[in-house]
């Protein structure tokens, strides 16, 4: 028996894929939902805070829309989602209430994350729910979101949500039981990789495509999601949803699957840096010598106006910009303390008092990825 006191984990984000929630006919599987809810309730009874990122809206709704197969056109997908989301949250709510817990629905779009005020508002709302013992059930607002504004899939969304709420662990449950060193459907000798401490090019190379006709997220999106979580200091797990007790066992590190271990605590991104790296929309570029950025990263000091060689694009004070080296290779992101016009005026009149003023980019608002695997802009 696992002793809960042996772990410091408290806040768990669980992502469940469409194929893990629906029947072979594309409808919500009561049996699969009950299994998941029972395992979440077990964690709740032990004092954990749990947030679900749940796929399944389109899969649950398309038959009620009158479609015989999963729709491919955007309007039909969104119409199916509008039906399925209601069915999904109703089922979750009924099951959680039967155990004495309350579920809440949160529908999010990518623009909610790219706007810092809305990002912080979402964070505050979810924190209140978790602290009050509520189980937030998060999904992308598929009914109104255009494809070019989507997160891409719920693997990416779950990692962003885990960072948003400072989760202790992210569990991604799917119809696959972990990351293999080769495609197990093509290579009978493929071996499960049980522990990953760094997303290397070799790890990325073995990430394959989607293995389910119901779900949309392939292994590549999962690896990208884990890369974000690891950079944010969040341990993660990938395993098969239909395994008995997989949720409870994964939280206690005894489930079969792949465990992705967070980076060293000293290199983790804080909340502000996470928003800059993963959610902001850069508005321009500043060019800086690569060594200057490396020194700022290692010595933890600001970039100064005199460090800026040139600027590209138009932006205002407080904008997020890409930091490029002279070869136009991106080496970081940061929030500038000057507009592009001010930078240009400083460069036109060098060695003035303006260049000795406040920092161009505060260290606290600087995300460097020179020597790291930070997946900036995922």
XYZ file of C-alpha atoms in Angstrom:
378
model
C 0.000 0.000 0.000
C 1.268 3.456 -0.930
C 1.725 5.892 1.940
C 0.578 9.321 0.766
C 2.800 10.984 3.364
C 5.837 9.761 1.419
C 5.200 12.249 -1.394
C 5.225 16.025 -1.487
C 2.966 16.138 -4.532
C -0.250 18.000 -4.052
C -1.629 19.469 -7.292
C -2.157 17.069 -10.200
C -3.214 17.876 -13.778
C -4.627 14.913 -15.713
C -5.136 14.997 -19.460
C -7.382 12.310 -20.925
C -7.641 11.703 -24.666
C -10.769 11.242 -26.784
C -10.205 7.558 -27.470
C -9.882 6.963 -23.732
C -13.352 8.390 -23.057
C -15.525 7.226 -25.943
C -16.903 3.908 -27.143
C -16.097 2.307 -30.480
C -19.217 4.023 -31.824
C -17.901 7.457 -30.919
C -20.206 8.075 -27.971
C -19.239 8.742 -24.348
C -18.395 5.482 -22.598
C -19.957 5.518 -19.144
C -17.636 2.708 -18.086
C -14.477 4.635 -19.078
C -15.717 7.807 -17.422
C -16.553 5.949 -14.215
C -13.072 4.421 -14.099
C -11.408 7.820 -14.465
C -13.690 9.507 -11.944
C -13.161 6.727 -9.396
C -9.394 7.184 -9.631
C -9.640 10.975 -9.364
C -11.898 10.586 -6.330
C -9.315 8.333 -4.719
C -6.738 11.121 -5.055
C -9.210 13.696 -3.774
C -9.982 11.541 -0.745
C -6.235 11.514 0.002
C -6.074 15.296 -0.043
C -4.798 16.009 -3.552
C -6.001 18.877 -5.730
C -6.926 17.584 -9.184
C -7.615 19.356 -12.468
C -8.789 17.505 -15.567
C -8.025 18.492 -19.153
C -10.568 16.447 -21.025
C -10.884 15.767 -24.727
C -13.975 14.124 -26.165
C -16.409 16.930 -27.008
C -16.426 16.368 -30.776
C -16.285 12.595 -30.420
C -19.183 12.660 -27.959
C -21.377 14.957 -30.019
C -21.037 14.098 -33.682
C -23.562 11.257 -33.695
C -26.162 13.431 -31.986
C -25.515 15.910 -34.816
C -26.554 13.210 -37.284
C -23.079 12.367 -38.597
C -22.223 8.701 -39.104
C -18.483 9.356 -38.908
C -16.363 11.995 -37.223
C -16.834 15.222 -39.237
C -13.929 16.787 -41.081
C -15.267 20.269 -41.862
C -14.710 22.993 -39.262
C -18.399 24.048 -38.953
C -19.503 20.441 -38.363
C -16.706 19.849 -35.834
C -17.723 22.966 -33.939
C -21.394 22.042 -34.043
C -20.563 18.562 -32.751
C -18.455 20.090 -29.986
C -21.332 22.324 -28.886
C -23.445 19.197 -28.347
C -20.710 16.973 -26.993
C -19.307 19.451 -24.482
C -22.658 19.594 -22.704
C -22.946 15.798 -22.659
C -19.401 15.472 -21.376
C -19.659 17.957 -18.513
C -23.067 16.587 -17.498
C -21.608 13.091 -17.185
C -18.598 14.305 -15.226
C -20.750 16.405 -12.894
C -23.156 13.572 -12.127
C -20.363 11.127 -11.370
C -18.367 13.508 -9.176
C -21.490 14.563 -7.270
C -22.245 10.921 -6.520
C -18.952 10.907 -4.572
C -19.587 14.246 -2.877
C -17.342 16.356 -5.138
C -18.210 19.251 -7.436
C -16.881 19.618 -10.966
C -16.646 22.904 -12.870
C -16.319 23.603 -16.585
C -13.631 25.895 -17.980
C -13.435 26.507 -21.737
C -10.234 28.196 -22.861
C -8.889 29.618 -26.116
C -5.293 30.354 -27.029
C -5.964 34.092 -26.840
C -6.789 33.633 -23.141
C -3.166 32.610 -22.672
C -1.521 35.115 -25.008
C -3.091 38.081 -23.176
C -1.239 38.380 -19.863
C -4.175 39.899 -17.968
C -6.535 37.130 -19.078
C -3.832 34.557 -18.346
C -3.510 35.797 -14.772
C -7.292 35.988 -14.414
C -7.630 32.347 -15.501
C -4.896 31.400 -13.035
C -6.675 33.184 -10.181
C -10.045 31.618 -11.018
C -8.660 28.083 -11.212
C -6.691 28.555 -7.989
C -9.895 29.515 -6.160
C -11.659 26.430 -7.500
C -8.826 24.095 -6.520
C -8.446 25.620 -3.075
C -12.193 25.178 -2.485
C -11.990 21.476 -3.350
C -13.640 21.814 -6.774
C -12.440 19.713 -9.719
C -11.975 22.031 -12.751
C -12.609 20.282 -16.068
C -10.798 22.174 -18.806
C -11.170 21.936 -22.563
C -10.444 24.170 -25.499
C -13.507 26.119 -26.630
C -13.820 24.136 -29.868
C -17.223 25.598 -30.659
C -15.864 29.048 -31.559
C -12.093 28.665 -31.972
C -10.684 28.918 -35.495
C -8.038 26.377 -36.469
C -5.266 28.979 -36.711
C -6.029 30.116 -33.143
C -6.105 26.638 -31.586
C -3.567 25.237 -29.142
C -3.113 22.387 -31.603
C -4.293 19.642 -29.273
C -5.062 18.999 -25.643
C -1.561 17.666 -24.949
C -0.256 21.187 -25.475
C -3.177 22.679 -23.559
C -2.613 20.372 -20.582
C 1.055 21.343 -20.314
C 0.208 25.041 -20.484
C -2.501 24.573 -17.846
C -0.083 22.641 -15.619
C 2.315 25.587 -15.777
C -0.515 28.051 -15.236
C -1.524 26.465 -11.911
C 1.987 25.481 -10.730
C 1.110 21.788 -10.822
C 3.320 19.252 -9.108
C 2.691 16.591 -11.735
C 1.145 16.276 -15.202
C -0.366 12.949 -16.271
C -1.191 12.421 -19.946
C -3.379 9.350 -20.377
C -3.895 7.935 -23.835
C -4.302 4.696 -25.762
C -0.541 4.121 -25.667
C 1.418 2.941 -22.661
C 4.448 5.200 -22.936
C 7.294 6.365 -25.148
C 9.209 3.651 -27.002
C 12.634 3.703 -28.626
C 10.938 2.683 -31.894
C 7.383 2.422 -33.215
C 5.986 -0.657 -31.388
C 3.361 -1.212 -34.086
C 6.144 -1.652 -36.637
C 9.004 -3.037 -34.551
C 8.312 -5.978 -32.247
C 11.620 -5.331 -30.474
C 10.716 -1.763 -29.485
C 11.406 -1.107 -25.816
C 9.528 1.157 -23.428
C 11.585 4.120 -22.234
C 10.688 4.275 -18.548
C 12.497 7.482 -17.554
C 13.368 10.634 -19.508
C 15.492 13.344 -17.890
C 16.054 15.434 -21.025
C 14.281 15.770 -24.362
C 17.199 15.027 -26.678
C 17.169 14.954 -30.502
C 17.045 11.143 -30.217
C 13.915 11.342 -28.079
C 12.294 13.722 -30.558
C 13.262 11.442 -33.427
C 11.292 8.493 -32.041
C 8.115 10.593 -31.612
C 5.585 9.314 -34.143
C 2.178 10.366 -35.448
C -1.311 9.866 -34.115
C -2.222 6.247 -33.417
C -5.977 6.694 -33.072
C -8.763 7.691 -35.440
C -10.584 9.382 -32.559
C -7.805 11.451 -31.024
C -5.786 14.170 -32.752
C -2.570 14.329 -30.730
C 0.395 12.198 -31.813
C 3.528 11.375 -29.905
C 5.291 14.501 -31.168
C 2.734 16.760 -29.500
C 3.115 14.783 -26.283
C 6.897 15.144 -26.324
C 6.517 18.887 -26.945
C 4.086 19.064 -24.022
C 6.484 17.235 -21.727
C 9.323 19.506 -22.802
C 7.301 22.524 -21.662
C 6.377 20.853 -18.394
C 9.967 19.859 -17.644
C 11.187 23.409 -18.302
C 8.542 24.637 -15.862
C 9.690 22.284 -13.097
C 6.791 19.833 -13.472
C 7.298 16.068 -13.411
C 5.141 14.254 -15.971
C 3.886 10.809 -16.909
C 2.609 9.143 -20.079
C 0.603 5.958 -19.755
C -2.356 3.928 -20.902
C -5.724 5.161 -19.673
C -7.345 1.738 -19.429
C -4.716 0.278 -17.081
C -6.190 -0.429 -13.625
C -5.328 2.279 -11.061
C -3.066 4.072 -13.562
C -3.825 7.541 -12.140
C -3.176 6.672 -8.511
C -0.152 4.529 -9.340
C 1.379 7.177 -11.631
C 1.135 9.826 -8.909
C 3.094 7.460 -6.667
C 5.609 6.472 -9.374
C 4.637 2.798 -9.609
C 2.559 2.751 -12.818
C 3.812 1.275 -16.080
C 4.627 4.066 -18.506
C 7.185 6.790 -19.155
C 8.152 9.284 -16.448
C 9.487 12.654 -17.595
C 11.557 14.282 -14.857
C 11.681 18.052 -14.377
C 14.879 19.986 -14.932
C 17.151 21.114 -12.134
C 15.266 23.506 -9.869
C 17.767 26.316 -10.435
C 17.023 26.367 -14.184
C 13.218 26.155 -13.997
C 11.216 28.974 -15.532
C 9.172 31.025 -13.094
C 5.549 31.978 -13.796
C 6.447 35.192 -15.659
C 9.067 33.452 -17.790
C 6.640 30.628 -18.602
C 4.138 33.136 -19.957
C 6.847 34.828 -22.036
C 8.243 31.545 -23.390
C 5.075 29.594 -24.096
C 2.142 31.970 -24.410
C 3.121 35.503 -25.430
C 3.090 36.787 -28.989
C 6.436 38.455 -29.816
C 5.953 41.767 -31.630
C 9.446 42.451 -32.963
C 13.131 41.555 -32.713
C 16.249 42.983 -31.119
C 19.699 41.891 -32.246
C 22.311 41.227 -29.551
C 25.697 39.508 -29.550
C 25.215 35.874 -28.556
C 27.918 36.111 -25.884
C 26.134 39.057 -24.239
C 22.963 37.009 -23.843
C 24.938 34.044 -22.527
C 26.680 36.232 -19.955
C 23.368 37.755 -18.879
C 21.930 34.264 -18.505
C 24.860 32.960 -16.460
C 25.408 36.065 -14.298
C 21.692 36.814 -13.906
C 21.908 40.432 -14.977
C 19.897 42.653 -17.316
C 20.456 43.377 -20.975
C 21.383 47.056 -21.309
C 20.420 49.474 -24.101
C 24.054 49.546 -25.210
C 23.859 45.765 -25.744
C 21.260 46.182 -28.488
C 22.904 46.201 -31.932
C 19.723 46.826 -33.913
C 15.957 46.446 -33.800
C 13.514 44.960 -36.285
C 9.800 45.711 -36.471
C 7.675 48.154 -34.514
C 6.852 47.643 -30.835
C 6.016 49.638 -27.739
C 7.524 49.609 -24.254
C 6.441 46.435 -22.429
C 6.201 44.301 -25.582
C 7.625 40.803 -25.805
C 10.347 40.584 -28.467
C 12.531 37.884 -29.919
C 16.220 38.216 -29.121
C 18.368 37.349 -32.135
C 22.099 37.011 -32.613
C 23.795 38.761 -35.579
C 23.127 35.652 -37.686
C 19.383 36.065 -37.063
C 19.272 32.930 -34.896
C 16.833 33.231 -32.006
C 18.535 32.984 -28.618
C 15.780 34.141 -26.296
C 12.707 36.210 -25.569
C 12.230 39.200 -23.313
C 10.045 42.143 -22.347
C 11.560 45.474 -23.398
C 11.645 48.653 -21.346
C 11.873 50.860 -24.458
C 9.868 51.161 -27.664
C 11.454 50.410 -31.026
C 11.519 54.163 -31.763
C 13.442 54.852 -28.548
C 15.965 52.143 -29.345
C 16.508 53.641 -32.783
C 17.008 57.116 -31.323
C 19.613 55.750 -28.893
C 21.488 54.092 -31.756
C 21.381 57.315 -33.770
C 22.996 59.217 -30.892
C 25.458 56.766 -29.276
C 27.237 57.255 -25.941
C 24.505 59.489 -24.545
C 22.972 59.377 -21.106
C 20.082 57.386 -22.553
C 22.337 54.368 -22.968
C 23.260 54.340 -19.299
C 19.687 54.402 -18.048
C 17.444 51.533 -17.069
C 17.829 48.029 -18.440
C 16.663 47.270 -21.953
C 15.407 43.864 -20.753
C 15.180 43.028 -17.042
C 16.738 39.691 -16.126
C 13.445 38.627 -14.537
C 11.738 39.108 -17.922
C 14.427 37.358 -19.957
C 14.070 33.809 -21.254
C 17.319 32.490 -22.721
C 17.630 29.182 -24.515
C 21.280 29.154 -25.482
C 22.298 26.125 -23.463
C 18.879 24.711 -22.614
C 16.032 22.775 -24.167
C 13.383 25.405 -23.457
C 10.760 24.918 -26.200
C 10.137 28.633 -26.719
C 6.951 29.358 -28.597
C 5.491 25.829 -28.546
